[in-house]
Amino acid sequence: MVIDLIAGARPNFIKIAPIINAIKKRKFLSNLSYRLIHTGQHYDNNMSESFFNQLNIPKPDYNLKSGSGSQAEQTAKIMIEYEKLLSKNKIDLCLVVGDVNSTMACAIVAKKLNIKVAHVEAGIRSNDLSMPEEINRMVTDSITDYFFTTSDFANDNLKKSGINPSNIFFVGNTMIDTLILHRKNFYPPKVWKEKSLLKDKYLLITMHRPSNVDLQNKLRDTLTAICKYSRKMPIIFPTHPRTKIILEQIGISFPNLILTPPLSYLEFNYLVMNSKAVITDSGGISEETTVLGIPCLTLRDNTERPETVDIGTNLLVGTNPKKIKQALDILFDLEWKKGVIPNMWDGKTSERIVNHILSIPELNT
Ligand code: UD1
């Protein structure tokens, strides 16, 4: 069986790495082989190559070099290039992860060529159609054959939409496989020494969602509230390229705000693990902080990962400055909830995925 593994953007690399390891482990016991397809959605060294190096991801077999563009341009470029590739070689399964444009684009192309599609992280929903990722999730799941899920919430969403339960495989979270495997290797980035950072004595921010960063006034107000109500603690902000452009336009500066370029996986998670709290609009980071037991303040009004709020360390704060103040007051004056690790987020998800793939009769004839 030949599987295409699709990876295009930063969080995809983290999710695909352990699946490759699990396939390699089974290589000699099965007829399973894979091609790694990098769509090129993220292409800068610090958004792509550094993840390949640190997570020991092999060089991609193909790079579709789609690059940036509007939602439609980027999706279309990926589709055109992936269709060309699939028309040359027959594969048995296209495995996509997460919810980025590469996920949806490749799922559509494969399905239209009658190739089975597996979706890792299927079924999660924010019900917020203003997020491009929500549209990617809905479209991908509507044409997926095999659904690998992270939570009961995802299982329920899929069942409610009429998916046959025998095609839903509750396996856990491959992002957490990577976190658990590499946790011992986290190391401090340059900023740690340069700013004499100390454990629990700084905050870490990430923001990149178009709805949070594309409007200058909104980004300015959010950052102003965070800097003003964080009791002068240093705030480290590794800036995504999209956010950096807007920050340069608004020229914002606060004495306690420290901007850095995007960090590598091992450096970023060192900062997460030692921080007082993480303030973010990322869904993946709210999963990682839940497992690491670090308080997470999410700058969104909804989440497709409700388990991080219900049983984890995540709190939905939104971007209203009053709400940001209230959440920071809780963080500094009261005890933050401790949280527990969700079921199956145990570092073995990728092995379960590969075992399931090898036991699906129609893929193994
Ligand atoms: C994408 C995903 C988002 C994910 C995020 C992780 C979609 C719709 N969005 O958002 O779900 O959380 O990745 O980072 O797929 N750029 C560079 N260098 C790069 C990549 C991007 O400079 O290597 C710049 C480009 O100017 C680009 C902008 O960043 O236009 C945004 O990149 P894009 O891939 O369109 O979406 P992200 O915001 O990164």
mmCIF file of C-alpha atoms and ligand atoms in Angstrom:
data_model
loop_
_atom_site.group_PDB
_atom_site.id
_atom_site.type_symbol
_atom_site.label_atom_id
_atom_site.label_comp_id
_atom_site.label_asym_id
_atom_site.label_seq_id
_atom_site.Cartn_x
_atom_site.Cartn_y
_atom_site.Cartn_z
ATOM 1 C CA MET A 1 0.000 0.000 0.000
ATOM 2 C CA VAL A 2 1.305 3.471 -0.881
ATOM 3 C CA ILE A 3 0.146 6.429 1.194
ATOM 4 C CA ASP A 4 0.678 10.094 0.386
ATOM 5 C CA LEU A 5 1.335 12.084 3.556
ATOM 6 C CA ILE A 6 0.425 15.720 3.021
ATOM 7 C CA ALA A 7 2.154 18.479 4.966
ATOM 8 C CA GLY A 8 2.108 22.144 4.089
ATOM 9 C CA ALA A 9 2.158 24.440 7.080
ATOM 10 C CA ARG A 10 3.988 24.599 10.401
ATOM 11 C CA PRO A 11 1.470 22.681 12.529
ATOM 12 C CA ASN A 12 1.244 19.947 9.843
ATOM 13 C CA PHE A 13 4.941 19.157 10.210
ATOM 14 C CA ILE A 14 4.481 18.545 13.948
ATOM 15 C CA LYS A 15 1.475 16.270 13.309
ATOM 16 C CA ILE A 16 3.000 14.254 10.461
ATOM 17 C CA ALA A 17 6.445 13.549 12.022
ATOM 18 C CA PRO A 18 5.273 10.808 14.428
ATOM 19 C CA ILE A 19 3.112 9.182 11.731
ATOM 20 C CA ILE A 20 6.246 8.788 9.594
ATOM 21 C CA ASN A 21 8.056 7.217 12.565
ATOM 22 C CA ALA A 22 5.173 4.793 13.097
ATOM 23 C CA ILE A 23 5.129 3.809 9.410
ATOM 24 C CA LYS A 24 8.905 3.223 9.478
ATOM 25 C CA LYS A 25 8.519 0.932 12.503
ATOM 26 C CA ARG A 26 6.048 -1.239 10.601
ATOM 27 C CA LYS A 27 7.872 -1.099 7.265
ATOM 28 C CA PHE A 28 9.408 -4.567 7.474
ATOM 29 C CA LEU A 29 6.253 -6.222 8.793
ATOM 30 C CA SER A 30 3.884 -4.835 6.189
ATOM 31 C CA ASN A 31 3.807 -3.698 2.577
ATOM 32 C CA LEU A 32 3.248 -0.109 3.673
ATOM 33 C CA SER A 33 5.206 2.687 2.025
ATOM 34 C CA TYR A 34 4.685 6.423 1.849
ATOM 35 C CA ARG A 35 5.525 9.528 -0.137
ATOM 36 C CA LEU A 36 5.929 12.759 1.803
ATOM 37 C CA ILE A 37 4.384 15.668 -0.077
ATOM 38 C CA HIS A 38 5.302 19.190 1.075
ATOM 39 C CA THR A 39 2.844 21.591 -0.515
ATOM 40 C CA GLY A 40 5.108 24.581 0.104
ATOM 41 C CA GLN A 41 2.388 26.569 1.915
ATOM 42 C CA HIS A 42 5.020 27.494 4.513
ATOM 43 C CA TYR A 43 8.463 27.927 3.003
ATOM 44 C CA ASP A 44 10.669 30.144 5.235
ATOM 45 C CA ASN A 45 13.434 28.319 7.091
ATOM 46 C CA ASN A 46 11.944 29.144 10.475
ATOM 47 C CA MET A 47 8.410 28.151 9.397
ATOM 48 C CA SER A 48 9.383 24.919 7.643
ATOM 49 C CA GLU A 49 12.958 23.626 7.379
ATOM 50 C CA SER A 50 13.820 24.017 11.060
ATOM 51 C CA PHE A 51 10.854 21.737 11.890
ATOM 52 C CA PHE A 52 12.086 19.104 9.439
ATOM 53 C CA ASN A 53 15.556 19.213 11.000
ATOM 54 C CA GLN A 54 14.519 19.178 14.648
ATOM 55 C CA LEU A 55 11.768 16.578 14.309
ATOM 56 C CA ASN A 56 13.916 14.335 12.071
ATOM 57 C CA ILE A 57 11.379 14.479 9.257
ATOM 58 C CA PRO A 58 12.885 13.039 6.073
ATOM 59 C CA LYS A 59 13.322 15.284 3.056
ATOM 60 C CA PRO A 60 9.969 15.467 1.233
ATOM 61 C CA ASP A 61 9.656 13.267 -1.834
ATOM 62 C CA TYR A 62 7.921 16.125 -3.626
ATOM 63 C CA ASN A 63 7.587 19.851 -2.970
ATOM 64 C CA LEU A 64 4.629 21.464 -4.710
ATOM 65 C CA LYS A 65 6.076 24.960 -4.034
ATOM 66 C CA SER A 66 2.659 26.576 -3.751
ATOM 67 C CA GLY A 67 3.865 29.509 -1.601
ATOM 68 C CA SER A 68 1.617 32.315 -0.386
ATOM 69 C CA GLY A 69 -1.412 33.944 -1.949
ATOM 70 C CA SER A 70 -5.056 34.675 -1.242
ATOM 71 C CA GLN A 71 -7.130 31.788 0.118
ATOM 72 C CA ALA A 72 -8.273 30.833 -3.366
ATOM 73 C CA GLU A 73 -4.893 31.339 -5.044
ATOM 74 C CA GLN A 74 -3.046 29.231 -2.507
ATOM 75 C CA THR A 75 -5.652 26.460 -2.506
ATOM 76 C CA ALA A 76 -5.789 26.436 -6.309
ATOM 77 C CA LYS A 77 -1.997 26.285 -6.724
ATOM 78 C CA ILE A 78 -1.807 23.303 -4.364
ATOM 79 C CA MET A 79 -4.647 21.541 -6.173
ATOM 80 C CA ILE A 80 -3.142 22.023 -9.629
ATOM 81 C CA GLU A 81 0.289 20.766 -8.608
ATOM 82 C CA TYR A 82 -1.016 17.822 -6.577
ATOM 83 C CA GLU A 83 -3.290 16.723 -9.406
ATOM 84 C CA LYS A 84 -0.302 16.692 -11.774
ATOM 85 C CA LEU A 85 1.578 14.499 -9.320
ATOM 86 C CA LEU A 86 -1.291 12.072 -8.763
ATOM 87 C CA SER A 87 -1.922 11.702 -12.451
ATOM 88 C CA LYS A 88 1.653 10.334 -12.823
ATOM 89 C CA ASN A 89 1.587 7.755 -10.009
ATOM 90 C CA LYS A 90 -1.215 5.731 -8.505
ATOM 91 C CA ILE A 91 -1.460 5.693 -4.713
ATOM 92 C CA ASP A 92 -3.871 3.882 -2.374
ATOM 93 C CA LEU A 93 -4.522 6.491 0.293
ATOM 94 C CA CYS A 94 -4.099 10.236 0.738
ATOM 95 C CA LEU A 95 -3.595 11.116 4.394
ATOM 96 C CA VAL A 96 -4.142 14.741 5.366
ATOM 97 C CA VAL A 97 -3.726 16.296 8.811
ATOM 98 C CA GLY A 98 -5.264 19.305 10.535
ATOM 99 C CA ASP A 99 -7.218 22.098 8.912
ATOM 100 C CA VAL A 100 -4.969 24.241 6.762
ATOM 101 C CA ASN A 101 -5.480 25.052 3.087
ATOM 102 C CA SER A 102 -3.132 22.205 2.087
ATOM 103 C CA THR A 103 -5.353 19.743 3.974
ATOM 104 C CA MET A 104 -8.506 20.637 2.069
ATOM 105 C CA ALA A 105 -6.805 21.158 -1.310
ATOM 106 C CA CYS A 106 -5.153 17.728 -1.415
ATOM 107 C CA ALA A 107 -8.220 15.930 -0.027
ATOM 108 C CA ILE A 108 -10.360 17.328 -2.853
ATOM 109 C CA VAL A 109 -7.835 16.412 -5.549
ATOM 110 C CA ALA A 110 -7.397 12.842 -4.267
ATOM 111 C CA LYS A 111 -11.099 12.210 -3.843
ATOM 112 C CA LYS A 112 -11.886 13.421 -7.365
ATOM 113 C CA LEU A 113 -9.374 10.873 -8.641
ATOM 114 C CA ASN A 114 -11.187 8.156 -6.684
ATOM 115 C CA ILE A 115 -8.409 7.810 -4.137
ATOM 116 C CA LYS A 116 -9.396 7.111 -0.530
ATOM 117 C CA VAL A 117 -8.827 9.964 1.922
ATOM 118 C CA ALA A 118 -7.872 9.693 5.597
ATOM 119 C CA HIS A 119 -8.140 12.771 7.810
ATOM 120 C CA VAL A 120 -6.130 13.011 11.010
ATOM 121 C CA GLU A 121 -7.776 15.444 13.476
ATOM 122 C CA ALA A 122 -11.166 14.948 11.836
ATOM 123 C CA GLY A 123 -14.456 16.103 13.312
ATOM 124 C CA ILE A 124 -13.418 19.128 15.370
ATOM 125 C CA ARG A 125 -15.613 22.191 14.838
ATOM 126 C CA SER A 126 -15.615 25.785 16.062
ATOM 127 C CA ASN A 127 -18.897 26.502 14.235
ATOM 128 C CA ASP A 128 -17.275 29.803 13.285
ATOM 129 C CA LEU A 129 -17.382 30.058 9.516
ATOM 130 C CA SER A 130 -15.388 33.283 9.544
ATOM 131 C CA MET A 131 -12.286 31.126 10.120
ATOM 132 C CA PRO A 132 -10.799 29.678 6.909
ATOM 133 C CA GLU A 133 -9.821 26.604 8.946
ATOM 134 C CA GLU A 134 -13.470 25.814 9.785
ATOM 135 C CA ILE A 135 -14.346 25.723 6.095
ATOM 136 C CA ASN A 136 -11.304 23.520 5.463
ATOM 137 C CA ARG A 137 -12.454 21.125 8.226
ATOM 138 C CA MET A 138 -16.029 20.904 6.947
ATOM 139 C CA VAL A 139 -15.076 20.379 3.311
ATOM 140 C CA THR A 140 -12.361 17.851 4.143
ATOM 141 C CA ASP A 141 -14.612 15.812 6.428
ATOM 142 C CA SER A 142 -17.419 15.812 3.876
ATOM 143 C CA ILE A 143 -15.233 13.791 1.464
ATOM 144 C CA THR A 144 -13.086 11.818 3.921
ATOM 145 C CA ASP A 145 -13.277 8.008 4.047
ATOM 146 C CA TYR A 146 -11.409 7.330 7.310
ATOM 147 C CA PHE A 147 -11.659 9.704 10.253
ATOM 148 C CA PHE A 148 -8.927 9.721 12.924
ATOM 149 C CA THR A 149 -10.106 11.756 15.891
ATOM 150 C CA THR A 150 -8.703 13.446 18.988
ATOM 151 C CA SER A 151 -11.793 13.643 21.200
ATOM 152 C CA ASP A 152 -15.330 12.483 21.948
ATOM 153 C CA PHE A 153 -16.479 15.927 20.841
ATOM 154 C CA ALA A 154 -15.075 15.197 17.377
ATOM 155 C CA ASN A 155 -16.613 11.696 17.365
ATOM 156 C CA ASP A 156 -20.025 13.139 18.242
ATOM 157 C CA ASN A 157 -19.804 15.842 15.555
ATOM 158 C CA LEU A 158 -19.045 13.244 12.916
ATOM 159 C CA LYS A 159 -21.800 10.895 14.060
ATOM 160 C CA LYS A 160 -24.301 13.772 14.099
ATOM 161 C CA SER A 161 -23.365 14.579 10.497
ATOM 162 C CA GLY A 162 -24.224 11.026 9.460
ATOM 163 C CA ILE A 163 -20.772 9.450 9.248
ATOM 164 C CA ASN A 164 -20.772 5.675 9.645
ATOM 165 C CA PRO A 165 -19.263 5.045 13.124
ATOM 166 C CA SER A 166 -17.189 2.167 11.771
ATOM 167 C CA ASN A 167 -15.140 4.706 9.785
ATOM 168 C CA ILE A 168 -14.398 6.822 12.870
ATOM 169 C CA PHE A 169 -11.239 5.860 14.754
ATOM 170 C CA PHE A 170 -10.722 7.593 18.097
ATOM 171 C CA VAL A 171 -6.934 7.539 18.347
ATOM 172 C CA GLY A 172 -5.804 10.640 20.267
ATOM 173 C CA ASN A 173 -3.522 13.452 19.221
ATOM 174 C CA THR A 174 -0.411 13.156 17.014
ATOM 175 C CA MET A 175 0.731 16.666 18.013
ATOM 176 C CA ILE A 176 1.058 15.294 21.536
ATOM 177 C CA ASP A 177 3.063 12.287 20.258
ATOM 178 C CA THR A 178 5.638 14.819 19.062
ATOM 179 C CA LEU A 179 5.503 16.820 22.295
ATOM 180 C CA ILE A 180 6.082 13.728 24.442
ATOM 181 C CA LEU A 181 8.864 12.385 22.222
ATOM 182 C CA HIS A 182 10.817 15.648 22.098
ATOM 183 C CA ARG A 183 10.109 17.077 25.531
ATOM 184 C CA LYS A 184 13.498 16.020 26.871
ATOM 185 C CA ASN A 185 15.227 17.949 24.062
ATOM 186 C CA PHE A 186 13.652 21.386 24.565
ATOM 187 C CA TYR A 187 16.335 24.055 24.907
ATOM 188 C CA PRO A 188 16.366 27.806 25.596
ATOM 189 C CA PRO A 189 16.323 30.217 22.660
ATOM 190 C CA LYS A 190 18.714 33.192 22.524
ATOM 191 C CA VAL A 191 16.147 35.501 24.094
ATOM 192 C CA TRP A 192 16.250 33.425 27.313
ATOM 193 C CA LYS A 193 19.799 34.553 28.098
ATOM 194 C CA GLU A 194 19.596 37.945 26.429
ATOM 195 C CA LYS A 195 16.643 38.985 28.602
ATOM 196 C CA SER A 196 17.676 36.955 31.681
ATOM 197 C CA LEU A 197 14.327 35.170 31.716
ATOM 198 C CA LEU A 198 13.390 33.055 34.740
ATOM 199 C CA LYS A 199 10.929 30.190 35.152
ATOM 200 C CA ASP A 200 7.335 31.415 35.803
ATOM 201 C CA LYS A 201 8.463 35.044 35.487
ATOM 202 C CA TYR A 202 7.379 35.853 31.932
ATOM 203 C CA LEU A 203 4.416 35.471 29.610
ATOM 204 C CA LEU A 204 4.528 34.083 26.084
ATOM 205 C CA ILE A 205 2.236 35.340 23.288
ATOM 206 C CA THR A 206 1.465 34.072 19.813
ATOM 207 C CA MET A 207 -1.083 35.627 17.448
ATOM 208 C CA HIS A 208 -1.593 34.973 13.773
ATOM 209 C CA ARG A 209 -5.335 34.527 13.060
ATOM 210 C CA PRO A 210 -6.486 36.969 10.358
ATOM 211 C CA SER A 211 -9.442 38.001 12.573
ATOM 212 C CA ASN A 212 -7.009 39.046 15.329
ATOM 213 C CA VAL A 213 -4.072 40.518 13.470
ATOM 214 C CA ASP A 214 -5.269 41.886 10.134
ATOM 215 C CA LEU A 215 -7.102 44.883 11.643
ATOM 216 C CA GLN A 216 -4.517 47.316 12.966
ATOM 217 C CA ASN A 217 -6.740 48.808 15.685
ATOM 218 C CA LYS A 218 -7.775 45.430 17.013
ATOM 219 C CA LEU A 219 -4.198 44.173 17.214
ATOM 220 C CA ARG A 220 -3.110 47.411 18.897
ATOM 221 C CA ASP A 221 -5.930 47.247 21.487
ATOM 222 C CA THR A 222 -5.326 43.584 22.283
ATOM 223 C CA LEU A 223 -1.590 44.017 22.745
ATOM 224 C CA THR A 224 -2.069 47.202 24.749
ATOM 225 C CA ALA A 225 -4.374 45.402 27.180
ATOM 226 C CA ILE A 226 -1.997 42.453 27.549
ATOM 227 C CA CYS A 227 1.037 44.675 28.181
ATOM 228 C CA LYS A 228 -0.845 47.012 30.518
ATOM 229 C CA TYR A 229 -2.388 44.351 32.770
ATOM 230 C CA SER A 230 0.512 41.922 32.971
ATOM 231 C CA ARG A 231 2.122 43.540 36.032
ATOM 232 C CA LYS A 232 5.266 44.527 34.135
ATOM 233 C CA MET A 233 6.225 40.912 33.496
ATOM 234 C CA PRO A 234 8.317 40.425 30.365
ATOM 235 C CA ILE A 235 6.133 39.279 27.467
ATOM 236 C CA ILE A 236 7.876 37.284 24.763
ATOM 237 C CA PHE A 237 6.192 37.473 21.360
ATOM 238 C CA PRO A 238 7.617 35.287 18.561
ATOM 239 C CA THR A 239 5.922 36.876 15.574
ATOM 240 C CA HIS A 240 4.431 34.956 12.670
ATOM 241 C CA PRO A 241 5.247 36.631 9.298
ATOM 242 C CA ARG A 242 1.630 37.761 8.876
ATOM 243 C CA THR A 243 1.611 39.438 12.327
ATOM 244 C CA LYS A 244 5.061 40.983 11.839
ATOM 245 C CA ILE A 245 3.904 42.962 8.797
ATOM 246 C CA ILE A 246 0.980 44.521 10.718
ATOM 247 C CA LEU A 247 3.100 45.170 13.824
ATOM 248 C CA GLU A 248 5.588 47.083 11.699
ATOM 249 C CA GLN A 249 2.743 49.140 10.243
ATOM 250 C CA ILE A 250 1.365 50.118 13.653
ATOM 251 C CA GLY A 251 4.837 50.563 15.174
ATOM 252 C CA ILE A 252 3.739 49.448 18.631
ATOM 253 C CA SER A 253 6.220 49.281 21.522
ATOM 254 C CA PHE A 254 5.931 48.644 25.258
ATOM 255 C CA PRO A 255 8.797 48.385 27.765
ATOM 256 C CA ASN A 256 7.849 44.798 28.675
ATOM 257 C CA LEU A 257 7.072 43.552 25.129
ATOM 258 C CA ILE A 258 9.911 41.568 23.529
ATOM 259 C CA LEU A 259 9.488 40.579 19.874
ATOM 260 C CA THR A 260 11.444 37.690 18.356
ATOM 261 C CA PRO A 261 11.341 35.961 14.958
ATOM 262 C CA PRO A 262 9.346 32.685 14.826
ATOM 263 C CA LEU A 263 11.174 30.137 17.001
ATOM 264 C CA SER A 264 12.057 26.542 16.294
ATOM 265 C CA TYR A 265 9.893 23.803 17.820
ATOM 266 C CA LEU A 266 12.352 22.852 20.575
ATOM 267 C CA GLU A 267 13.036 26.477 21.553
ATOM 268 C CA PHE A 268 9.420 27.566 21.472
ATOM 269 C CA ASN A 269 8.281 24.725 23.697
ATOM 270 C CA TYR A 270 11.116 25.408 26.150
ATOM 271 C CA LEU A 271 9.591 28.870 26.542
ATOM 272 C CA VAL A 272 6.081 27.378 26.883
ATOM 273 C CA MET A 273 7.161 24.880 29.533
ATOM 274 C CA ASN A 274 8.830 27.528 31.701
ATOM 275 C CA SER A 275 6.330 30.367 31.267
ATOM 276 C CA LYS A 276 3.853 31.734 33.786
ATOM 277 C CA ALA A 277 1.205 31.438 31.062
ATOM 278 C CA VAL A 278 0.749 31.428 27.319
ATOM 279 C CA ILE A 279 -1.575 33.908 25.610
ATOM 280 C CA THR A 280 -2.489 32.717 22.128
ATOM 281 C CA ASP A 281 -5.000 32.432 19.323
ATOM 282 C CA SER A 282 -3.644 29.028 18.251
ATOM 283 C CA GLY A 283 -5.678 25.868 18.789
ATOM 284 C CA GLY A 284 -2.678 23.538 18.742
ATOM 285 C CA ILE A 285 -0.884 25.485 21.477
ATOM 286 C CA SER A 286 -3.940 25.157 23.746
ATOM 287 C CA GLU A 287 -3.543 21.373 23.398
ATOM 288 C CA GLU A 288 0.181 21.472 24.187
ATOM 289 C CA THR A 289 -0.269 23.737 27.232
ATOM 290 C CA THR A 290 -2.976 21.389 28.519
ATOM 291 C CA VAL A 291 -0.533 18.485 28.402
ATOM 292 C CA LEU A 292 2.318 20.542 29.897
ATOM 293 C CA GLY A 293 0.035 21.914 32.641
ATOM 294 C CA ILE A 294 0.698 25.554 31.717
ATOM 295 C CA PRO A 295 -2.121 28.154 31.948
ATOM 296 C CA CYS A 296 -3.398 29.137 28.504
ATOM 297 C CA LEU A 297 -5.417 32.308 27.777
ATOM 298 C CA THR A 298 -7.015 31.976 24.357
ATOM 299 C CA LEU A 299 -7.658 35.196 22.427
ATOM 300 C CA ARG A 300 -10.757 33.802 20.742
ATOM 301 C CA ASP A 301 -14.459 33.531 21.616
ATOM 302 C CA ASN A 302 -14.760 29.912 20.499
ATOM 303 C CA THR A 303 -12.676 26.803 20.139
ATOM 304 C CA GLU A 304 -12.826 23.617 18.112
ATOM 305 C CA ARG A 305 -10.972 21.933 20.998
ATOM 306 C CA PRO A 306 -13.434 22.301 23.922
ATOM 307 C CA GLU A 307 -11.693 19.588 25.953
ATOM 308 C CA THR A 308 -8.784 22.018 26.503
ATOM 309 C CA VAL A 309 -11.257 24.292 28.303
ATOM 310 C CA ASP A 310 -13.495 21.676 29.963
ATOM 311 C CA ILE A 311 -10.724 19.550 31.456
ATOM 312 C CA GLY A 312 -7.485 21.288 30.418
ATOM 313 C CA THR A 313 -5.728 24.528 31.361
ATOM 314 C CA ASN A 314 -7.285 26.688 28.652
ATOM 315 C CA LEU A 315 -9.616 29.653 29.190
ATOM 316 C CA LEU A 316 -11.453 31.379 26.346
ATOM 317 C CA VAL A 317 -10.776 35.054 26.947
ATOM 318 C CA GLY A 318 -11.518 36.702 23.599
ATOM 319 C CA THR A 319 -9.977 40.064 22.746
ATOM 320 C CA ASN A 320 -12.095 42.480 24.759
ATOM 321 C CA PRO A 321 -9.574 44.447 26.916
ATOM 322 C CA LYS A 322 -11.846 44.125 29.991
ATOM 323 C CA LYS A 323 -11.902 40.331 29.629
ATOM 324 C CA ILE A 324 -8.133 40.277 29.147
ATOM 325 C CA LYS A 325 -7.701 42.243 32.392
ATOM 326 C CA GLN A 326 -10.045 39.878 34.263
ATOM 327 C CA ALA A 327 -8.184 36.794 33.031
ATOM 328 C CA LEU A 328 -4.784 38.256 33.895
ATOM 329 C CA ASP A 329 -6.072 39.195 37.366
ATOM 330 C CA ILE A 330 -7.111 35.554 37.877
ATOM 331 C CA LEU A 331 -3.691 34.419 36.681
ATOM 332 C CA PHE A 332 -1.785 36.710 39.050
ATOM 333 C CA ASP A 333 -4.076 36.807 42.109
ATOM 334 C CA LEU A 334 -5.759 33.403 42.229
ATOM 335 C CA GLU A 335 -4.873 29.783 41.533
ATOM 336 C CA TRP A 336 -5.200 28.780 37.832
ATOM 337 C CA LYS A 337 -7.043 25.508 37.144
ATOM 338 C CA LYS A 338 -4.698 22.528 37.034
ATOM 339 C CA GLY A 339 -6.366 20.458 34.313
ATOM 340 C CA VAL A 340 -5.967 16.832 33.314
ATOM 341 C CA ILE A 341 -4.648 15.262 30.121
ATOM 342 C CA PRO A 342 -7.416 14.175 27.708
ATOM 343 C CA ASN A 343 -7.995 10.496 27.031
ATOM 344 C CA MET A 344 -5.599 8.899 24.507
ATOM 345 C CA TRP A 345 -3.230 11.878 24.396
ATOM 346 C CA ASP A 346 -0.509 9.487 25.472
ATOM 347 C CA GLY A 347 2.191 9.607 22.805
ATOM 348 C CA LYS A 348 0.954 6.468 21.031
ATOM 349 C CA THR A 349 -1.608 7.962 18.652
ATOM 350 C CA SER A 350 0.434 7.552 15.474
ATOM 351 C CA GLU A 351 1.004 3.866 16.153
ATOM 352 C CA ARG A 352 -2.741 3.421 16.567
ATOM 353 C CA ILE A 353 -3.344 5.240 13.265
ATOM 354 C CA VAL A 354 -0.938 2.987 11.375
ATOM 355 C CA ASN A 355 -2.419 -0.137 12.993
ATOM 356 C CA HIS A 356 -5.902 0.925 11.924
ATOM 357 C CA ILE A 357 -4.740 1.655 8.373
ATOM 358 C CA LEU A 358 -3.217 -1.809 8.183
ATOM 359 C CA SER A 359 -6.444 -3.397 9.356
ATOM 360 C CA ILE A 360 -8.879 -1.665 6.972
ATOM 361 C CA PRO A 361 -9.809 -4.524 4.607
ATOM 362 C CA GLU A 362 -10.451 -2.426 1.483
ATOM 363 C CA LEU A 363 -6.977 -0.850 1.733
ATOM 364 C CA ASN A 364 -5.217 -4.145 2.251
ATOM 365 C CA THR A 365 -6.486 -6.396 -0.505
HETATM 366 C C1 UD1 B 1 -1.704 28.892 8.197
HETATM 367 C C2 UD1 B 1 -3.033 28.160 8.429
HETATM 368 C C3 UD1 B 1 -3.398 28.238 9.902
HETATM 369 C C4 UD1 B 1 -2.269 27.744 10.785
HETATM 370 C C5 UD1 B 1 -1.014 28.537 10.444
HETATM 371 C C6 UD1 B 1 0.162 28.089 11.269
HETATM 372 C C7 UD1 B 1 -4.633 28.211 6.579
HETATM 373 C C8 UD1 B 1 -5.890 28.805 6.092
HETATM 374 N N1 UD1 B 1 -4.103 28.775 7.671
HETATM 375 O O1 UD1 B 1 -1.950 30.259 8.466
HETATM 376 O O2 UD1 B 1 -4.526 27.427 10.136
HETATM 377 O O3 UD1 B 1 -2.612 27.913 12.136
HETATM 378 O O4 UD1 B 1 -0.719 28.362 9.054
HETATM 379 O O5 UD1 B 1 1.232 28.953 11.165
HETATM 380 O O6 UD1 B 1 -4.138 27.273 5.980
HETATM 381 N N2 UD1 B 1 4.509 33.605 5.132
HETATM 382 C C9 UD1 B 1 5.865 33.786 5.109
HETATM 383 N N3 UD1 B 1 6.646 32.681 5.167
HETATM 384 C C10 UD1 B 1 6.144 31.429 5.228
HETATM 385 C C11 UD1 B 1 4.758 31.270 5.247
HETATM 386 C C12 UD1 B 1 3.941 32.354 5.215
HETATM 387 O O7 UD1 B 1 6.356 34.902 5.060
HETATM 388 O O8 UD1 B 1 6.938 30.468 5.289
HETATM 389 C C13 UD1 B 1 3.637 34.810 5.116
HETATM 390 C C14 UD1 B 1 3.079 35.135 3.763
HETATM 391 O O9 UD1 B 1 3.120 36.502 3.613
HETATM 392 C C15 UD1 B 1 1.649 34.675 3.840
HETATM 393 C C16 UD1 B 1 1.319 34.822 5.319
HETATM 394 O O10 UD1 B 1 2.553 34.574 5.992
HETATM 395 O O11 UD1 B 1 0.809 35.397 3.015
HETATM 396 C C17 UD1 B 1 0.280 33.851 5.803
HETATM 397 O O12 UD1 B 1 0.632 32.503 5.422
HETATM 398 P P1 UD1 B 1 -0.528 31.444 5.043
HETATM 399 O O13 UD1 B 1 0.078 30.135 4.735
HETATM 400 O O14 UD1 B 1 -1.404 32.056 4.024
HETATM 401 O O15 UD1 B 1 -1.401 31.337 6.350
HETATM 402 P P2 UD1 B 1 -1.004 31.382 7.881
HETATM 403 O O16 UD1 B 1 -1.463 32.674 8.445
HETATM 404 O O17 UD1 B 1 0.431 31.012 8.098
#
